[in-house]
PDB file of C-alpha atoms in Angstrom:
ATOM      1  CA  MET A   7     -62.831 -21.972 208.014  1.00  0.00           C
ATOM      2  CA  THR A   8     -65.794 -23.200 210.333  1.00  0.00           C
ATOM      3  CA  ASP A   9     -69.439 -22.457 209.670  1.00  0.00           C
ATOM      4  CA  GLY A  10     -69.427 -19.953 212.504  1.00  0.00           C
ATOM      5  CA  GLU A  11     -66.982 -17.806 210.719  1.00  0.00           C
ATOM      6  CA  THR A  12     -69.099 -17.457 207.498  1.00  0.00           C
ATOM      7  CA  GLY A  13     -70.538 -13.945 207.231  1.00  0.00           C
ATOM      8  CA  LYS A  14     -67.901 -12.466 209.440  1.00  0.00           C
ATOM      9  CA  VAL A  15     -65.368  -9.755 208.587  1.00  0.00           C
ATOM     10  CA  PHE A  16     -61.709  -9.443 209.704  1.00  0.00           C
ATOM     11  CA  ARG A  17     -60.716  -5.733 210.420  1.00  0.00           C
ATOM     12  CA  LEU A  18     -57.083  -4.909 210.066  1.00  0.00           C
ATOM     13  CA  ALA A  19     -55.717  -1.507 211.176  1.00  0.00           C
ATOM     14  CA  TYR A  20     -52.631  -0.448 209.954  1.00  0.00           C
ATOM     15  CA  ALA A  21     -50.067   2.829 210.648  1.00  0.00           C
ATOM     16  CA  PRO A  22     -48.894   5.063 207.696  1.00  0.00           C
ATOM     17  CA  GLY A  23     -46.109   3.404 205.696  1.00  0.00           C
ATOM     18  CA  VAL A  24     -46.932  -0.124 206.488  1.00  0.00           C
ATOM     19  CA  THR A  25     -48.038  -1.950 203.332  1.00  0.00           C
ATOM     20  CA  PRO A  26     -50.331  -4.893 204.283  1.00  0.00           C
ATOM     21  CA  ALA A  27     -50.975  -5.963 200.731  1.00  0.00           C
ATOM     22  CA  LYS A  28     -48.891  -9.304 200.644  1.00  0.00           C
ATOM     23  CA  TRP A  29     -50.637 -10.423 203.830  1.00  0.00           C
ATOM     24  CA  VAL A  30     -54.152  -9.345 202.681  1.00  0.00           C
ATOM     25  CA  ASN A  31     -53.630 -11.212 199.450  1.00  0.00           C
ATOM     26  CA  VAL A  32     -52.809 -14.470 201.155  1.00  0.00           C
ATOM     27  CA  TRP A  33     -55.900 -13.975 203.547  1.00  0.00           C
ATOM     28  CA  THR A  34     -57.983 -13.465 200.420  1.00  0.00           C
ATOM     29  CA  GLU A  35     -56.828 -16.880 198.813  1.00  0.00           C
ATOM     30  CA  ARG A  36     -57.230 -18.824 202.219  1.00  0.00           C
ATOM     31  CA  MET A  37     -60.191 -17.320 203.590  1.00  0.00           C
ATOM     32  CA  PRO A  38     -62.623 -16.402 200.762  1.00  0.00           C
ATOM     33  CA  GLY A  39     -65.607 -16.603 203.082  1.00  0.00           C
ATOM     34  CA  VAL A  40     -64.211 -13.984 205.369  1.00  0.00           C
ATOM     35  CA  PRO A  41     -63.695 -10.489 203.824  1.00  0.00           C
ATOM     36  CA  ILE A  42     -60.777  -8.536 205.130  1.00  0.00           C
ATOM     37  CA  THR A  43     -61.567  -4.712 205.936  1.00  0.00           C
ATOM     38  CA  LEU A  44     -58.453  -2.324 206.027  1.00  0.00           C
ATOM     39  CA  VAL A  45     -58.640   0.627 208.464  1.00  0.00           C
ATOM     40  CA  ALA A  46     -55.820   3.226 207.953  1.00  0.00           C
ATOM     41  CA  ALA A  47     -55.127   5.418 210.897  1.00  0.00           C
ATOM     42  CA  PRO A  48     -52.215   7.535 212.359  1.00  0.00           C
ATOM     43  CA  ALA A  49     -49.742   5.608 213.999  1.00  0.00           C
ATOM     44  CA  ALA A  50     -50.638   6.820 217.345  1.00  0.00           C
ATOM     45  CA  GLU A  51     -54.166   5.848 216.987  1.00  0.00           C
ATOM     46  CA  VAL A  52     -53.911   2.211 215.907  1.00  0.00           C
ATOM     47  CA  VAL A  53     -53.687   1.038 219.552  1.00  0.00           C
ATOM     48  CA  GLY A  54     -56.709   2.918 220.432  1.00  0.00           C
ATOM     49  CA  LEU A  55     -58.631   1.265 217.796  1.00  0.00           C
ATOM     50  CA  LEU A  56     -57.657  -2.106 219.039  1.00  0.00           C
ATOM     51  CA  ARG A  57     -58.694  -1.248 222.552  1.00  0.00           C
ATOM     52  CA  ASP A  58     -61.954   0.120 221.566  1.00  0.00           C
ATOM     53  CA  GLY A  59     -62.740  -2.936 219.487  1.00  0.00           C
ATOM     54  CA  ALA A  60     -62.851  -1.014 216.105  1.00  0.00           C
ATOM     55  CA  ALA A  61     -60.231  -3.463 214.729  1.00  0.00           C
ATOM     56  CA  ASP A  62     -59.348  -7.096 215.292  1.00  0.00           C
ATOM     57  CA  ALA A  63     -55.617  -6.691 214.854  1.00  0.00           C
ATOM     58  CA  GLY A  64     -53.209  -3.886 213.739  1.00  0.00           C
ATOM     59  CA  PHE A  65     -49.708  -3.106 212.397  1.00  0.00           C
ATOM     60  CA  VAL A  66     -48.224  -0.612 214.857  1.00  0.00           C
ATOM     61  CA  ARG A  67     -44.918   1.095 215.337  1.00  0.00           C
ATOM     62  CA  LEU A  68     -43.022   0.486 218.360  1.00  0.00           C
ATOM     63  CA  PRO A  69     -42.856   1.507 221.262  1.00  0.00           C
ATOM     64  CA  VAL A  70     -46.514   1.167 222.188  1.00  0.00           C
ATOM     65  CA  ASP A  71     -48.387   0.743 225.599  1.00  0.00           C
ATOM     66  CA  ARG A  72     -48.634  -3.069 225.646  1.00  0.00           C
ATOM     67  CA  ASP A  73     -50.937  -3.241 228.542  1.00  0.00           C
ATOM     68  CA  GLY A  74     -53.712  -5.856 227.474  1.00  0.00           C
ATOM     69  CA  LEU A  75     -52.113  -6.387 224.191  1.00  0.00           C
ATOM     70  CA  SER A  76     -50.242  -9.196 222.419  1.00  0.00           C
ATOM     71  CA  VAL A  77     -47.404  -7.830 220.266  1.00  0.00           C
ATOM     72  CA  ILE A  78     -45.221  -9.671 217.538  1.00  0.00           C
ATOM     73  CA  PRO A  79     -42.280  -7.622 216.338  1.00  0.00           C
ATOM     74  CA  LEU A  80     -41.866  -7.929 212.854  1.00  0.00           C
ATOM     75  CA  TYR A  81     -39.108  -5.911 211.158  1.00  0.00           C
ATOM     76  CA  VAL A  82     -36.974  -2.686 211.471  1.00  0.00           C
ATOM     77  CA  GLU A  83     -36.839   0.206 209.235  1.00  0.00           C
ATOM     78  CA  THR A  84     -34.080   2.104 207.851  1.00  0.00           C
ATOM     79  CA  THR A  85     -34.282   5.943 209.100  1.00  0.00           C
ATOM     80  CA  VAL A  86     -33.772   8.355 206.296  1.00  0.00           C
ATOM     81  CA  VAL A  87     -33.481  12.241 206.021  1.00  0.00           C
ATOM     82  CA  VAL A  88     -35.771  13.875 203.526  1.00  0.00           C
ATOM     83  CA  VAL A  89     -34.080  16.767 201.677  1.00  0.00           C
ATOM     84  CA  PRO A  90     -34.715  18.865 198.645  1.00  0.00           C
ATOM     85  CA  LYS A  91     -33.037  17.479 195.630  1.00  0.00           C
ATOM     86  CA  ASP A  92     -30.572  20.546 195.500  1.00  0.00           C
ATOM     87  CA  HIS A  93     -29.394  20.039 199.031  1.00  0.00           C
ATOM     88  CA  ALA A  94     -25.818  19.121 199.800  1.00  0.00           C
ATOM     89  CA  VAL A  95     -26.860  15.757 201.329  1.00  0.00           C
ATOM     90  CA  ALA A  96     -28.307  14.612 197.936  1.00  0.00           C
ATOM     91  CA  ALA A  97     -24.807  14.351 196.730  1.00  0.00           C
ATOM     92  CA  ALA A  98     -23.931  11.599 199.420  1.00  0.00           C
ATOM     93  CA  ASP A  99     -25.030   7.962 199.441  1.00  0.00           C
ATOM     94  CA  GLU A 100     -25.592   7.990 203.148  1.00  0.00           C
ATOM     95  CA  VAL A 101     -25.157  10.383 206.056  1.00  0.00           C
ATOM     96  CA  THR A 102     -24.781  10.326 209.818  1.00  0.00           C
ATOM     97  CA  ILE A 103     -26.435  12.597 212.497  1.00  0.00           C
ATOM     98  CA  ASP A 104     -23.303  14.761 212.707  1.00  0.00           C
ATOM     99  CA  ASP A 105     -23.662  15.676 208.898  1.00  0.00           C
ATOM    100  CA  LEU A 106     -26.984  17.429 210.006  1.00  0.00           C
ATOM    101  CA  THR A 107     -25.635  19.451 212.938  1.00  0.00           C
ATOM    102  CA  ASP A 108     -26.120  22.579 211.084  1.00  0.00           C
ATOM    103  CA  ASP A 109     -29.451  21.958 209.553  1.00  0.00           C
ATOM    104  CA  GLU A 110     -32.908  22.659 210.983  1.00  0.00           C
ATOM    105  CA  VAL A 111     -34.809  19.405 211.340  1.00  0.00           C
ATOM    106  CA  PHE A 112     -38.422  19.210 211.872  1.00  0.00           C
ATOM    107  CA  HIS A 113     -39.971  17.162 214.718  1.00  0.00           C
ATOM    108  CA  PRO A 114     -43.737  16.418 213.620  1.00  0.00           C
ATOM    109  CA  LEU A 115     -46.028  15.644 216.594  1.00  0.00           C
ATOM    110  CA  ASP A 116     -46.875  12.184 214.951  1.00  0.00           C
ATOM    111  CA  ASP A 117     -43.193  11.328 214.828  1.00  0.00           C
ATOM    112  CA  THR A 118     -42.748   7.443 215.188  1.00  0.00           C
ATOM    113  CA  ILE A 119     -38.875   7.485 215.876  1.00  0.00           C
ATOM    114  CA  GLU A 120     -37.970   7.391 219.591  1.00  0.00           C
ATOM    115  CA  TRP A 121     -35.103   9.856 219.852  1.00  0.00           C
ATOM    116  CA  THR A 122     -32.702  10.139 222.910  1.00  0.00           C
ATOM    117  CA  ALA A 123     -31.314  13.405 221.426  1.00  0.00           C
ATOM    118  CA  ARG A 124     -33.028  15.019 218.447  1.00  0.00           C
ATOM    119  CA  PRO A 125     -30.727  15.711 215.504  1.00  0.00           C
ATOM    120  CA  GLY A 126     -29.687  18.941 213.878  1.00  0.00           C
ATOM    121  CA  LEU A 127     -31.194  22.304 215.061  1.00  0.00           C
ATOM    122  CA  PRO A 128     -34.845  22.721 216.247  1.00  0.00           C
ATOM    123  CA  ALA A 129     -36.957  23.975 213.436  1.00  0.00           C
ATOM    124  CA  PHE A 130     -39.207  27.114 213.843  1.00  0.00           C
ATOM    125  CA  THR A 131     -42.240  24.977 214.302  1.00  0.00           C
ATOM    126  CA  ARG A 132     -43.471  21.550 215.127  1.00  0.00           C
ATOM    127  CA  PRO A 133     -45.725  20.425 212.367  1.00  0.00           C
ATOM    128  CA  ALA A 134     -48.828  18.435 213.452  1.00  0.00           C
ATOM    129  CA  THR A 135     -48.203  15.712 210.914  1.00  0.00           C
ATOM    130  CA  THR A 136     -45.407  14.181 208.794  1.00  0.00           C
ATOM    131  CA  THR A 137     -47.370  15.307 205.859  1.00  0.00           C
ATOM    132  CA  ASP A 138     -47.109  18.801 207.100  1.00  0.00           C
ATOM    133  CA  ALA A 139     -43.397  18.503 207.636  1.00  0.00           C
ATOM    134  CA  VAL A 140     -42.968  17.184 204.137  1.00  0.00           C
ATOM    135  CA  GLU A 141     -44.423  20.222 202.762  1.00  0.00           C
ATOM    136  CA  LEU A 142     -42.202  22.378 204.766  1.00  0.00           C
ATOM    137  CA  VAL A 143     -39.102  20.473 203.582  1.00  0.00           C
ATOM    138  CA  ALA A 144     -40.265  20.924 200.147  1.00  0.00           C
ATOM    139  CA  ALA A 145     -40.527  24.778 200.758  1.00  0.00           C
ATOM    140  CA  GLY A 146     -36.974  24.736 201.753  1.00  0.00           C
ATOM    141  CA  SER A 147     -37.632  25.346 205.568  1.00  0.00           C
ATOM    142  CA  GLY A 148     -35.617  22.455 206.947  1.00  0.00           C
ATOM    143  CA  LEU A 149     -35.062  18.786 206.783  1.00  0.00           C
ATOM    144  CA  LEU A 150     -37.042  15.711 208.062  1.00  0.00           C
ATOM    145  CA  LEU A 151     -35.993  12.171 209.427  1.00  0.00           C
ATOM    146  CA  VAL A 152     -38.526   9.409 208.971  1.00  0.00           C
ATOM    147  CA  PRO A 153     -38.552   5.767 208.587  1.00  0.00           C
ATOM    148  CA  GLN A 154     -37.962   4.995 204.990  1.00  0.00           C
ATOM    149  CA  SER A 155     -41.406   3.685 204.164  1.00  0.00           C
ATOM    150  CA  LEU A 156     -42.886   7.087 205.085  1.00  0.00           C
ATOM    151  CA  ALA A 157     -40.309   8.886 202.898  1.00  0.00           C
ATOM    152  CA  ARG A 158     -41.683   6.513 200.109  1.00  0.00           C
ATOM    153  CA  LEU A 159     -45.333   7.260 200.950  1.00  0.00           C
ATOM    154  CA  HIS A 160     -44.732  11.006 200.881  1.00  0.00           C
ATOM    155  CA  HIS A 161     -42.400  10.994 197.639  1.00  0.00           C
ATOM    156  CA  ARG A 162     -42.310  14.059 195.618  1.00  0.00           C
ATOM    157  CA  ARG A 163     -40.308  14.822 192.677  1.00  0.00           C
ATOM    158  CA  ASP A 164     -38.618  17.930 194.346  1.00  0.00           C
ATOM    159  CA  LEU A 165     -37.449  15.847 197.023  1.00  0.00           C
ATOM    160  CA  THR A 166     -35.101  12.757 197.931  1.00  0.00           C
ATOM    161  CA  TYR A 167     -33.853  10.924 200.843  1.00  0.00           C
ATOM    162  CA  ARG A 168     -30.839   9.376 202.132  1.00  0.00           C
ATOM    163  CA  PRO A 169     -30.140   6.631 204.889  1.00  0.00           C
ATOM    164  CA  VAL A 170     -28.871   7.985 208.120  1.00  0.00           C
ATOM    165  CA  THR A 171     -26.605   5.224 209.367  1.00  0.00           C
ATOM    166  CA  ASP A 172     -26.533   5.969 213.091  1.00  0.00           C
ATOM    167  CA  ALA A 173     -30.152   7.164 213.745  1.00  0.00           C
ATOM    168  CA  PRO A 174     -32.602   5.129 215.814  1.00  0.00           C
ATOM    169  CA  GLN A 175     -34.990   3.032 213.718  1.00  0.00           C
ATOM    170  CA  SER A 176     -38.560   2.401 213.801  1.00  0.00           C
ATOM    171  CA  GLN A 177     -39.786  -1.147 214.175  1.00  0.00           C
ATOM    172  CA  VAL A 178     -43.181  -2.396 212.867  1.00  0.00           C
ATOM    173  CA  ALA A 179     -45.169  -4.993 214.874  1.00  0.00           C
ATOM    174  CA  LEU A 180     -48.413  -6.865 214.696  1.00  0.00           C
ATOM    175  CA  ALA A 181     -50.629  -6.219 217.755  1.00  0.00           C
ATOM    176  CA  TRP A 182     -54.137  -7.394 218.996  1.00  0.00           C
ATOM    177  CA  PRO A 183     -56.035  -7.427 222.268  1.00  0.00           C
ATOM    178  CA  THR A 184     -54.842 -10.499 224.191  1.00  0.00           C
ATOM    179  CA  ASP A 185     -58.333 -11.273 225.608  1.00  0.00           C
ATOM    180  CA  ALA A 186     -59.747 -11.205 222.022  1.00  0.00           C
ATOM    181  CA  THR A 187     -57.383 -13.728 220.380  1.00  0.00           C
ATOM    182  CA  THR A 188     -60.040 -15.269 218.156  1.00  0.00           C
ATOM    183  CA  ASP A 189     -59.601 -17.921 215.602  1.00  0.00           C
ATOM    184  CA  LEU A 190     -59.368 -15.530 212.958  1.00  0.00           C
ATOM    185  CA  VAL A 191     -56.820 -13.479 214.814  1.00  0.00           C
ATOM    186  CA  GLU A 192     -54.827 -16.836 214.967  1.00  0.00           C
ATOM    187  CA  ASP A 193     -55.322 -17.296 211.317  1.00  0.00           C
ATOM    188  CA  PHE A 194     -53.957 -13.757 210.511  1.00  0.00           C
ATOM    189  CA  ILE A 195     -50.925 -14.454 212.733  1.00  0.00           C
ATOM    190  CA  GLY A 196     -50.052 -17.711 210.936  1.00  0.00           C
ATOM    191  CA  ILE A 197     -50.197 -15.719 207.625  1.00  0.00           C
ATOM    192  CA  VAL A 198     -47.909 -13.008 208.927  1.00  0.00           C
ATOM    193  CA  ARG A 199     -45.450 -15.589 210.314  1.00  0.00           C
ATOM    194  CA  GLY A 200     -45.363 -17.212 206.832  1.00  0.00           C
ATOM    195  CA  ARG A 201     -46.981 -20.721 207.966  1.00  0.00           C
ATOM    196  CA  THR A 202     -48.345 -22.903 205.331  1.00  0.00           C
ATOM    197  CA  VAL A 203     -52.063 -23.371 204.847  1.00  0.00           C
ATOM    198  CA  ASN A 204     -52.031 -26.560 206.860  1.00  0.00           C
ATOM    199  CA  SER A 205     -50.301 -25.026 209.768  1.00  0.00           C
ATOM    200  CA  SER A 206     -51.552 -21.422 209.563  1.00  0.00           C
ATOM    201  CA  ARG A 207     -53.452 -21.532 212.740  1.00  0.00           C
ATOM    202  CA  GLY A 208     -52.963 -22.605 216.354  1.00  0.00           C
ATOM    203  CA  ARG A 209     -56.279 -24.643 216.477  1.00  0.00           C
ATOM    204  CA  THR A 210     -56.359 -28.277 217.203  1.00  0.00           C
ATOM    205  CA  PRO A 211     -56.598 -30.267 214.130  1.00  0.00           C
ATOM    206  CA  ALA A 212     -59.700 -32.560 213.621  1.00  0.00           C
ATOM    207  CA  SER A 213     -58.963 -36.032 214.393  1.00  0.00           C
ATOM    208  CA  PRO A 214     -58.194 -38.198 211.379  1.00  0.00           C
ATOM    209  CA  ALA A 215     -60.913 -40.876 210.445  1.00  0.00           C
ATOM    210  CA  ALA A 216     -60.423 -44.125 212.002  1.00  0.00           C
ATOM    211  CA  LYS A 217     -58.894 -46.547 209.516  1.00  0.00           C
ATOM    212  CA  PRO A 218     -60.831 -49.456 209.020  1.00  0.00           C
ATOM    213  CA  ALA A 219     -60.068 -52.591 210.848  1.00  0.00           C
ATOM    214  CA  GLN A 220     -57.876 -54.973 209.188  1.00  0.00           C
ATOM    215  CA  ARG A 221     -58.710 -58.696 209.168  1.00  0.00           C
ATOM    216  CA  GLN A 222     -56.387 -60.593 211.333  1.00  0.00           C
ATOM    217  CA  ALA A 223     -54.308 -63.021 209.354  1.00  0.00           C
ATOM    218  CA  GLN A 224     -54.686 -66.654 210.535  1.00  0.00           C
ATOM    219  CA  LYS A 225     -51.706 -67.671 212.779  1.00  0.00           C
ATOM    220  CA  PRO A 226     -49.318 -69.860 211.341  1.00  0.00           C
ATOM    221  CA  ALA A 227     -48.828 -73.365 212.788  1.00  0.00           C
ATOM    222  CA  GLN A 228     -46.808 -73.114 215.919  1.00  0.00           C
ATOM    223  CA  LYS A 229     -43.186 -74.100 215.208  1.00  0.00           C
ATOM    224  CA  GLY A 230     -40.622 -76.091 217.170  1.00  0.00           C
ATOM    225  CA  SER A 231     -43.196 -78.646 218.482  1.00  0.00           C
ATOM    226  CA  GLY A 232     -41.332 -81.598 216.427  1.00  0.00           C
ATOM    227  CA  ARG A 233     -44.676 -82.814 214.902  1.00  0.00           C
ATOM    228  CA  ARG A 234     -45.938 -82.208 211.357  1.00  0.00           C
ATOM    229  CA  THR A 235     -49.549 -81.468 210.753  1.00  0.00           C
ATOM    230  CA  ALA A 236     -51.223 -84.000 208.409  1.00  0.00           C
ATOM    231  CA  PRO A 237     -52.280 -82.424 205.146  1.00  0.00           C
ATOM    232  CA  ALA A 238     -56.102 -82.038 204.818  1.00  0.00           C
ATOM    233  CA  GLY A 239     -57.937 -84.886 203.086  1.00  0.00           C
ATOM    234  CA  ARG A 240     -55.006 -87.356 203.761  1.00  0.00           C
ATOM    235  CA  LYS A 241     -55.823 -90.145 206.235  1.00  0.00           C
ATOM    236  CA  ARG A 242     -53.371 -91.110 208.946  1.00  0.00           C
ATOM    237  CA  LYS A 243     -52.013 -94.765 208.142  1.00  0.00           C
ATOM    238  CA  GLY A 244     -52.893 -97.451 210.682  1.00  0.00           C
ATOM    239  CA  PRO A 245     -50.453-100.105 211.992  1.00  0.00           C
ATOM    240  CA  ARG A 246     -49.264-102.559 209.378  1.00  0.00           C
ATOM    241  CA  PRO A 247     -50.917-105.925 209.528  1.00  0.00           C
ATOM    242  CA  ARG A 248     -48.482-108.680 210.086  1.00  0.00           C
TER     243      ARG A 248
END
């Protein structure tokens, strides 16, 4: 962290169901001088926060409009069907879309799954939110298909959920405005990608201090001349007198 980063705050937006705690904990350890502020927002609003400058980065659910954004896909979630505990689906370990053909299925306005064909029968209403849809499922008015993390988020004792093996899945990604790829954003990208503390950012590392010059060793006497150098302190003998 540089002196210029001291006093700054990193703002991280995230969609419902995404749990950024593990990345936030690493950030807190590595960047104690830069607090991280979490901004919870509906999935459809996270991109707007990024474009408006209200967040530095955010966890989104794909697909999103990528214009002006950099996006790193992270993981894919299993799609599950939320049902009352006494529903026939609850007796199975997993189901397929065909198993839901005769059931009314809610399609909330904030649905994060991209459907080519909606499963089941259309419900009598389109709830505004997933939260509203869960309430209707608990009332026995229909079923709901959501990413597994949202089923956990809206857990109720009177409801359960089962994987739908052939349903489209929701993908979570990290996004940020491309023209606002700051050093702090690079730091967070490194954390999300699991880089170590020494390689957590894309910055150019500082040049290591120059090593002190080593003293040159005296060159040994040249070999191969055929002559021996007289030892110091010993005089060369002159010609013998006759």
